Coordinates of C-alpha atoms in Angstrom, one line a residue:
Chain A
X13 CA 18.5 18.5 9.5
X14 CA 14.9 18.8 9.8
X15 CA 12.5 19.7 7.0
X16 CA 9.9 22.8 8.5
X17 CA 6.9 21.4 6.8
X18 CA 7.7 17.8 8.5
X19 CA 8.5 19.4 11.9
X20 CA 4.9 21.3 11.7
X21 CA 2.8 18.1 10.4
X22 CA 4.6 16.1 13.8
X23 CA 3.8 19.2 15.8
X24 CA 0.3 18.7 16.7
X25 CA 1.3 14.5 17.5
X26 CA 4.1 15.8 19.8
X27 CA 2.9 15.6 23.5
X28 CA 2.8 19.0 25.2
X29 CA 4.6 18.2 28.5
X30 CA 7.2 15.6 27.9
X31 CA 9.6 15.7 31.0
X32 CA 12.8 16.7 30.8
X33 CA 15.2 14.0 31.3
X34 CA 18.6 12.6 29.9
X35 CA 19.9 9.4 29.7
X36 CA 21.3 8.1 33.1
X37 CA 18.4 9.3 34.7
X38 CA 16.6 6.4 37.1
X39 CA 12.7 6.7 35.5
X40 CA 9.2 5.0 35.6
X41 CA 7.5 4.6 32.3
X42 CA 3.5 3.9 32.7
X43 CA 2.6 2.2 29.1
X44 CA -1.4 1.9 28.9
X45 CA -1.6 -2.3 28.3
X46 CA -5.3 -3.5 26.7
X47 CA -6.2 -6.8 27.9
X48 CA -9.3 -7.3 26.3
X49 CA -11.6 -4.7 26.8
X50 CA -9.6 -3.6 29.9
X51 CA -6.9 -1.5 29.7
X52 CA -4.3 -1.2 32.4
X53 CA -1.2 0.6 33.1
X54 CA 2.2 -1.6 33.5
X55 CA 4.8 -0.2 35.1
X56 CA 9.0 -0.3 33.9
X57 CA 11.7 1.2 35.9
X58 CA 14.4 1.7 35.1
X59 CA 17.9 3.8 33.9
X60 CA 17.4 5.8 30.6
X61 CA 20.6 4.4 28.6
X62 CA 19.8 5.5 25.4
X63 CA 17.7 8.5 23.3
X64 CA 17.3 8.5 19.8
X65 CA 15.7 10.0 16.9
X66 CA 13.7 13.4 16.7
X67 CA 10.4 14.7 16.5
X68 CA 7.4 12.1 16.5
X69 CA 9.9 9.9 16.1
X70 CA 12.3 9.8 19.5
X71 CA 12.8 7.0 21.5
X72 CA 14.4 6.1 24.8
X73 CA 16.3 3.2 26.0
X74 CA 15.2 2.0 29.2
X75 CA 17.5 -0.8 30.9
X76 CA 16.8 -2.7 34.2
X77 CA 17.6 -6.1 36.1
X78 CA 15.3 -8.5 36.3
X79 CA 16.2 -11.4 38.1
X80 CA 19.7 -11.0 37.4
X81 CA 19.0 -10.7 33.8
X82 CA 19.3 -7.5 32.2
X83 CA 15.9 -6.4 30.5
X84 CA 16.0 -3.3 28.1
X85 CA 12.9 -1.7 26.3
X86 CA 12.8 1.0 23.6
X87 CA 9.6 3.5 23.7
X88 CA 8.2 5.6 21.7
X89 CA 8.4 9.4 23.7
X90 CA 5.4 10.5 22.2
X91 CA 3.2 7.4 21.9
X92 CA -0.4 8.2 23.5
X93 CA 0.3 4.1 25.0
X94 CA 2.9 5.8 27.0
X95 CA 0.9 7.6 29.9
X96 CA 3.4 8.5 32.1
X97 CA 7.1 9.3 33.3
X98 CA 8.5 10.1 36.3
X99 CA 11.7 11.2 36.8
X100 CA 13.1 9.4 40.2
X101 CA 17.1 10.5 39.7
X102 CA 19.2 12.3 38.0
X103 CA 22.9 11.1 37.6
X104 CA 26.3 12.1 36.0
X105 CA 27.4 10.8 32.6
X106 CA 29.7 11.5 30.2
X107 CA 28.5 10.1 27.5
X108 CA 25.3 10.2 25.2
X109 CA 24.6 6.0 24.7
X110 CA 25.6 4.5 28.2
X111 CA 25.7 1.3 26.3
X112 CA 29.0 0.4 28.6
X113 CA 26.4 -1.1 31.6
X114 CA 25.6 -3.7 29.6
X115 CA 29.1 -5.2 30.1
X116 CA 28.6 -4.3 33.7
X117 CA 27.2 -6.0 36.8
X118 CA 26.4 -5.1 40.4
X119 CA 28.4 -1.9 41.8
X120 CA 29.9 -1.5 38.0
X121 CA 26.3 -0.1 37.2
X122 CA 26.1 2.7 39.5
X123 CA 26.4 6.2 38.3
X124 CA 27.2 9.3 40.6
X125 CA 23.9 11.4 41.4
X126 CA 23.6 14.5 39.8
X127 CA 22.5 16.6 42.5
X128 CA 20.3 19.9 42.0
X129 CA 17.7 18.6 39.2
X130 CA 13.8 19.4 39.4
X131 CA 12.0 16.0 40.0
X132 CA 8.9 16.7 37.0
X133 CA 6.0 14.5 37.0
X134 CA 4.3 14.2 33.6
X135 CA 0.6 14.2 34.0
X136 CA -0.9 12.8 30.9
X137 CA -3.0 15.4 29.3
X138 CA -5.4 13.4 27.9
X139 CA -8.1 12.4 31.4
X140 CA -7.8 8.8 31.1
X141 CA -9.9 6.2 33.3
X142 CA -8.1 5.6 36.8
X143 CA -6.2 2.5 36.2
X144 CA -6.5 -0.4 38.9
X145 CA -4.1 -1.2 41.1
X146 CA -1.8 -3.7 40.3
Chain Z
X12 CA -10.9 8.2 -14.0
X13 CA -11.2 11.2 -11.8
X14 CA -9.5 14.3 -11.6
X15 CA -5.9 14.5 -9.2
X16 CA -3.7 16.7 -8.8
X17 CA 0.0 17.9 -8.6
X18 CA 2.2 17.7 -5.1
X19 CA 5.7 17.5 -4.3
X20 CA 7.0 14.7 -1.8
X21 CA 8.0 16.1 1.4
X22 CA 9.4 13.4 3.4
X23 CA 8.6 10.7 5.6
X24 CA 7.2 10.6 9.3
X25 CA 5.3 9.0 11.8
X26 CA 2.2 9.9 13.7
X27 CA -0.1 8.4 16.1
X28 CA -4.0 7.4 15.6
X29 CA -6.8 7.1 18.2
X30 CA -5.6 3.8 19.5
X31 CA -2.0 4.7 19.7
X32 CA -0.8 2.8 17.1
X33 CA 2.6 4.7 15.2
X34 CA 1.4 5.0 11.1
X35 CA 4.1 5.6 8.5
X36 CA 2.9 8.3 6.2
X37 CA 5.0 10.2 3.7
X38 CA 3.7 14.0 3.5
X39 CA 3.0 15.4 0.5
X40 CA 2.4 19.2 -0.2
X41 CA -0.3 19.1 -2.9
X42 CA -1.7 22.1 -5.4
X43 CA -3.3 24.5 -5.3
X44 CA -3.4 23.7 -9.6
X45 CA -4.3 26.1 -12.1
X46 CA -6.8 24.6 -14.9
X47 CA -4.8 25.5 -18.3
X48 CA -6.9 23.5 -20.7
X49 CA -9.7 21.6 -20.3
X50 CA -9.7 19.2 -23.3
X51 CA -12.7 17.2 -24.9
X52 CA -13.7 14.9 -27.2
X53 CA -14.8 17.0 -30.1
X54 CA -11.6 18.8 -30.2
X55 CA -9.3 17.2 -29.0
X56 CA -9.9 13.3 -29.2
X57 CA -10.0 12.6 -25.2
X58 CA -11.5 14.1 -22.0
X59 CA -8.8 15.4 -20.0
X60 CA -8.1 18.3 -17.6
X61 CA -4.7 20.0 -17.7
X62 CA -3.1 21.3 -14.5
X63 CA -0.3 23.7 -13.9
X64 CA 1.4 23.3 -10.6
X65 CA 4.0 26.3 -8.8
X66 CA 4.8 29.0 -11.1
X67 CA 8.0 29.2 -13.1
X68 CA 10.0 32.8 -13.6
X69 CA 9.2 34.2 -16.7
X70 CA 12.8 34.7 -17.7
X71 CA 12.8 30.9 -17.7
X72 CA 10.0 30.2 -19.9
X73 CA 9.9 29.7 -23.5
X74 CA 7.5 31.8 -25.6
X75 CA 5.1 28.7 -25.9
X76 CA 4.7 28.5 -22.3
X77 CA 4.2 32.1 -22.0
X78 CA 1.9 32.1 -24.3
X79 CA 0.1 28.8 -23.1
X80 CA -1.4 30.2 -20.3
X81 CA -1.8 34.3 -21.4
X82 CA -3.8 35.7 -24.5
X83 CA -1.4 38.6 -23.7
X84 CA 1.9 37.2 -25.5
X85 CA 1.1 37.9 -29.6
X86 CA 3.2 35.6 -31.8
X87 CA 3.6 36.5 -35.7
X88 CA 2.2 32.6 -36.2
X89 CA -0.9 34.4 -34.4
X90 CA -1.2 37.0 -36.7
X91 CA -1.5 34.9 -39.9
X92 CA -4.4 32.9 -38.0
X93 CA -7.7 32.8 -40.1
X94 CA -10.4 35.4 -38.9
X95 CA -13.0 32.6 -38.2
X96 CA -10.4 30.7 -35.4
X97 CA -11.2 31.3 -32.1
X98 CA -8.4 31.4 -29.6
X99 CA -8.9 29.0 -26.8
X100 CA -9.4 30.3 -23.2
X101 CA -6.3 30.9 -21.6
X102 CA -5.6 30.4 -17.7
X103 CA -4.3 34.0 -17.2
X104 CA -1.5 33.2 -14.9
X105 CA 2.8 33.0 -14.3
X106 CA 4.0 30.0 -16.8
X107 CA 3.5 27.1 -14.8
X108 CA 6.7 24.6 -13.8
X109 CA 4.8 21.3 -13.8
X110 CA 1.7 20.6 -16.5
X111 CA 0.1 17.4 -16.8
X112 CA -3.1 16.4 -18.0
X113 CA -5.2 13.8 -15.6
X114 CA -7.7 12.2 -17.9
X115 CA -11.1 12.6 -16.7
X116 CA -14.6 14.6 -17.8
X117 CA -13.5 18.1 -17.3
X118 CA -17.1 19.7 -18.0
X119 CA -16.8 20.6 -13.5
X120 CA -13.7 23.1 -14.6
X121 CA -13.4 26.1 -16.1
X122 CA -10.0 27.4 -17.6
X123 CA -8.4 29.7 -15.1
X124 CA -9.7 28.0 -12.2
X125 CA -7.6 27.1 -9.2
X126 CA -7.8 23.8 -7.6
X127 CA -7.6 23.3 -3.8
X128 CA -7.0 19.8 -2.0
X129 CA -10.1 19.8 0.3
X130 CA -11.8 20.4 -3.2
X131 CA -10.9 16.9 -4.1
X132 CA -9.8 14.9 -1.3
X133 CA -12.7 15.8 1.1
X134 CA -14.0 12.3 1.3
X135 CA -11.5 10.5 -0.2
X136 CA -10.3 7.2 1.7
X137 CA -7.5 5.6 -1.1
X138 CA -5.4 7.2 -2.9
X139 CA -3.2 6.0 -5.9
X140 CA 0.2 8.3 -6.4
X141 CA 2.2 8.2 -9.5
X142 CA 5.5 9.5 -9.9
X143 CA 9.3 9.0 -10.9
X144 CA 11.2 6.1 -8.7
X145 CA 14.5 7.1 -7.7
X146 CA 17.2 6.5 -10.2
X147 CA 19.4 3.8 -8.7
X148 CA 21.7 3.4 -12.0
X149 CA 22.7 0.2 -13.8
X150 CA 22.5 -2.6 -11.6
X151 CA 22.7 -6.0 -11.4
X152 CA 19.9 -8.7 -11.8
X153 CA 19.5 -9.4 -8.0
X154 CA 19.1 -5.8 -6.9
X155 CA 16.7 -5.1 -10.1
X156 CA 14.9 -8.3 -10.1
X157 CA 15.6 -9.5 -6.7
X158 CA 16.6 -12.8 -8.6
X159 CA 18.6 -15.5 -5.7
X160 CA 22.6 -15.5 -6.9
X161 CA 24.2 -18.4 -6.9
X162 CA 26.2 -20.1 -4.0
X163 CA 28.7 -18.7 -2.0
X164 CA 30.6 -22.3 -1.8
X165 CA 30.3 -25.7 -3.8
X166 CA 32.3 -24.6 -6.5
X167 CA 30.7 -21.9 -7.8
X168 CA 33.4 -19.1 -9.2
X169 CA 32.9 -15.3 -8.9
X170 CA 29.7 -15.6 -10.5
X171 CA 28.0 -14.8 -7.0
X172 CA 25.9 -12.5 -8.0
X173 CA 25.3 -13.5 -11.7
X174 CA 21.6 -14.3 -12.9
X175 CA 22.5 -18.1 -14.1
X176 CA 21.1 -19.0 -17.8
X177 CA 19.4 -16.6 -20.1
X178 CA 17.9 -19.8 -22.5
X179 CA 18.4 -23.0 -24.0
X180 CA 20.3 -24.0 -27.0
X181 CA 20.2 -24.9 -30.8
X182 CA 16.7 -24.2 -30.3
X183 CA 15.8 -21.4 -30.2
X184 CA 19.0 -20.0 -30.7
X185 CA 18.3 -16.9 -29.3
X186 CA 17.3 -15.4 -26.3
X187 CA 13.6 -14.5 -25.5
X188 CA 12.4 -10.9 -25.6
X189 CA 11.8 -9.6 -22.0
X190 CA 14.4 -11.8 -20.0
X191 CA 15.1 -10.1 -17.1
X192 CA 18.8 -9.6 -16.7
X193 CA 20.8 -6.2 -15.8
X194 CA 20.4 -3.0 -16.8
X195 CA 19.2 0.7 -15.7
X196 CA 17.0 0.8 -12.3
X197 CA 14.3 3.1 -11.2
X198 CA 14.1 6.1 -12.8
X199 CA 10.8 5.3 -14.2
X200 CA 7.4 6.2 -13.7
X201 CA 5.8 4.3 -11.5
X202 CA 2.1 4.2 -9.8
X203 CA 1.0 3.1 -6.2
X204 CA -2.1 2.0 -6.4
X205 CA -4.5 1.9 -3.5
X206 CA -2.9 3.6 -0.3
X207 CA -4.8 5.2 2.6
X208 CA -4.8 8.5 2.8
X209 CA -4.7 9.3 6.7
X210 CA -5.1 13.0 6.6
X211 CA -5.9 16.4 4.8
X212 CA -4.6 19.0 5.9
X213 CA -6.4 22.2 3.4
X214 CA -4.6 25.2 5.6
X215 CA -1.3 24.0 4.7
X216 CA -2.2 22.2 1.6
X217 CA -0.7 19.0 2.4
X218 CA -1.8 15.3 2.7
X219 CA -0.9 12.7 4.5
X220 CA -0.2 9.0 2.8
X221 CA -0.1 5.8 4.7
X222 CA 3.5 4.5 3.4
X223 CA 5.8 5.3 1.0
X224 CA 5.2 6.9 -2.7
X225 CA 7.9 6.4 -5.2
X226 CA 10.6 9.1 -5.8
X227 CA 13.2 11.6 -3.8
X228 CA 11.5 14.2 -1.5
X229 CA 10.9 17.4 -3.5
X230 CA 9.9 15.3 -6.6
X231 CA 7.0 15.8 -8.6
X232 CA 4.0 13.4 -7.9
X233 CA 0.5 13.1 -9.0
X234 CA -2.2 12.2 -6.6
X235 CA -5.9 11.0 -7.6
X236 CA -8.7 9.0 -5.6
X237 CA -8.1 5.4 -6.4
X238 CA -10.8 3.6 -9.1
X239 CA -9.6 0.3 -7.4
X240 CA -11.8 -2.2 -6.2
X241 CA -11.1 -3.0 -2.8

């Protein structure tokens, strides 16, 4: 349960226009990287498996293969370092924490597409400099 | 010392600064305080401010804190009182749930007078909050004094989590006053000295601490700008 007055302090650190996906879905996360004085945006793709916690506080899972090696990284939803998220695929699951692909390889991984979702591109709100290409 | 004032603990959260960086901060919804007495030297012995924080139902108050904060409530004690005693100012309000006195030169307040946060957190950086820990019960010398055990293997015998020797022997035949061994846990008054306060929020009355303050949420806490050195 969450306590109003906590909800209404996080309110104004929530982002406004967080897209709307669920785990299984195939997304891009742009996290703002400061090297130096430069800052630069990194890009992770990957399949949401995991979303947790509420508020200023949620996180998501994201799990890809890297060189055969399965890489997973936890963000922070409504962390000003993440600057974007697009939504590339929606797919079917049955179950909140897909946990179970990380005893899978190969075809085992592949979820059935879930046909009919919106694609929603998350423009970050705040103008930021045009990061350079990569 | 300066003047604080009264707050319940909220909770816990996170938020995000400038840079992007998560901070921990606890929220805390602070005052508004009602002076009740503002006590001084001559008088009383000390300088001190006393503040009332939320009101408490009148059906629920005793007569002496109905009639600490209203001239209103006449008591037969009152009646005997010599012509030449003055009555001290009274706040004028409901009986108040929480009083405490922050010591501090209370010439700034008058009796009566409500106390906002922005009043006295405007510019203040560091905080120190002082309130009852949570009461964890009787436990055990490694939990309360986060003394090491003993080993799990080489012999030792269900004495795990025992705290070893308490002294020596023939002399001095007793064991030394203030040895740390088991007993109650938390429940106790205790001060954080020296947080960051990240925000102040007047329209809602709340502030915002970097970290944790001591105690359940919904318990009473005290909040003051910190006299430590930093």
């Amino acid at each position: 349960m969450r306590n109003k007055t906590i909800e209404q302090v996080e309110k104004t650190y929530l982002k406004a226009d967080v897209p709307k996906f669920d785990v299984g879905d195939l997304v891009d996360v742009h996290t703002r990287i400061l090297e130096g004085e430069n800052e630069r945006i990194q890009l992770f793709s990957g399949m949401v498996i995991a979303r947790s916690g509420s508020g200023t506080r949620e996180m998501f899972t994201v799990r890809r293969i890297v060189q055969g090696e399965g890489v997973e990284r936890k963000f922070p939803l409504h962390s000003p370092k993440i600057a974007k998220i697009e939504v590339k695929r929606h797919s079917v699951t049955r179950r909140a924490k897909l946990y179970y692909l990380r005893d899978r390889v190969g075809k085992g991984t592949r979820l059935r597409e879930r046909r009919g979702g919106k694609k929603v591109l998350l423009e970050d709100a705040v103008p930021s400099t045009p990061a350079p290409a990569e | 010392m300066t003047i604080g004032l009264l707050g319940r603990k909220v909770g816990m959260t996170q938020i995000y600064d400038e840079a992007g960086q998560a901070i921990p901060v606890t929220v805390i919804q602070v005052g508004p305080c009602k002076v009740l007495q503002v006590r001084t030297v001559p008088r009383d012995g000390y300088d001190a401010v006393q503040l009332g924080y939320l009101d408490k139902p009148r059906r629920l108050a005793n007569r002496s804190e109905r009639g600490h904060v209203t001239k209103e409530l006449v008591s037969k004690r009152g009646k005997k009182r010599p012509s030449g005693v003055e009555v001290l100012p009274k706040a004028e309000c409901e009986p108040k749930r929480y009083v405490r006195e922050f010591r501090c030169d209370g010439s700034a307040y008058q009796v009566g007078q409500e106390i906002k946060v922005d009043e006295i957190f405007k510019d203040v950086k560091r905080v120190d909050v002082t309130a009852t820990s949570k009461g964890l019960g009787y436990q055990g010398v490694m939990t309360r004094h986060h003394f090491k055990g003993q080993r799990a293997t080489h012999g030792v015998k269900k004495v795990h989590r025992h705290g070893g020797g308490t002294g020596c022997n023939t002399f001095p035949a007793r064991v030394f006053k203030g040895k740390r061994m088991a007993g109650q846990h938390g429940n106790a008054q205790r001060t954080v000295r020296n947080i960051g306060l990240v925000k102040v929020d007047a329209e809602n009355s709340l502030l915002l601490i970097h970290g944790p303050v001591p105690g359940p949420p919904g318990g009473l806490v005290a909040v003051r700008a910190t006299n430590a050195v930093r």
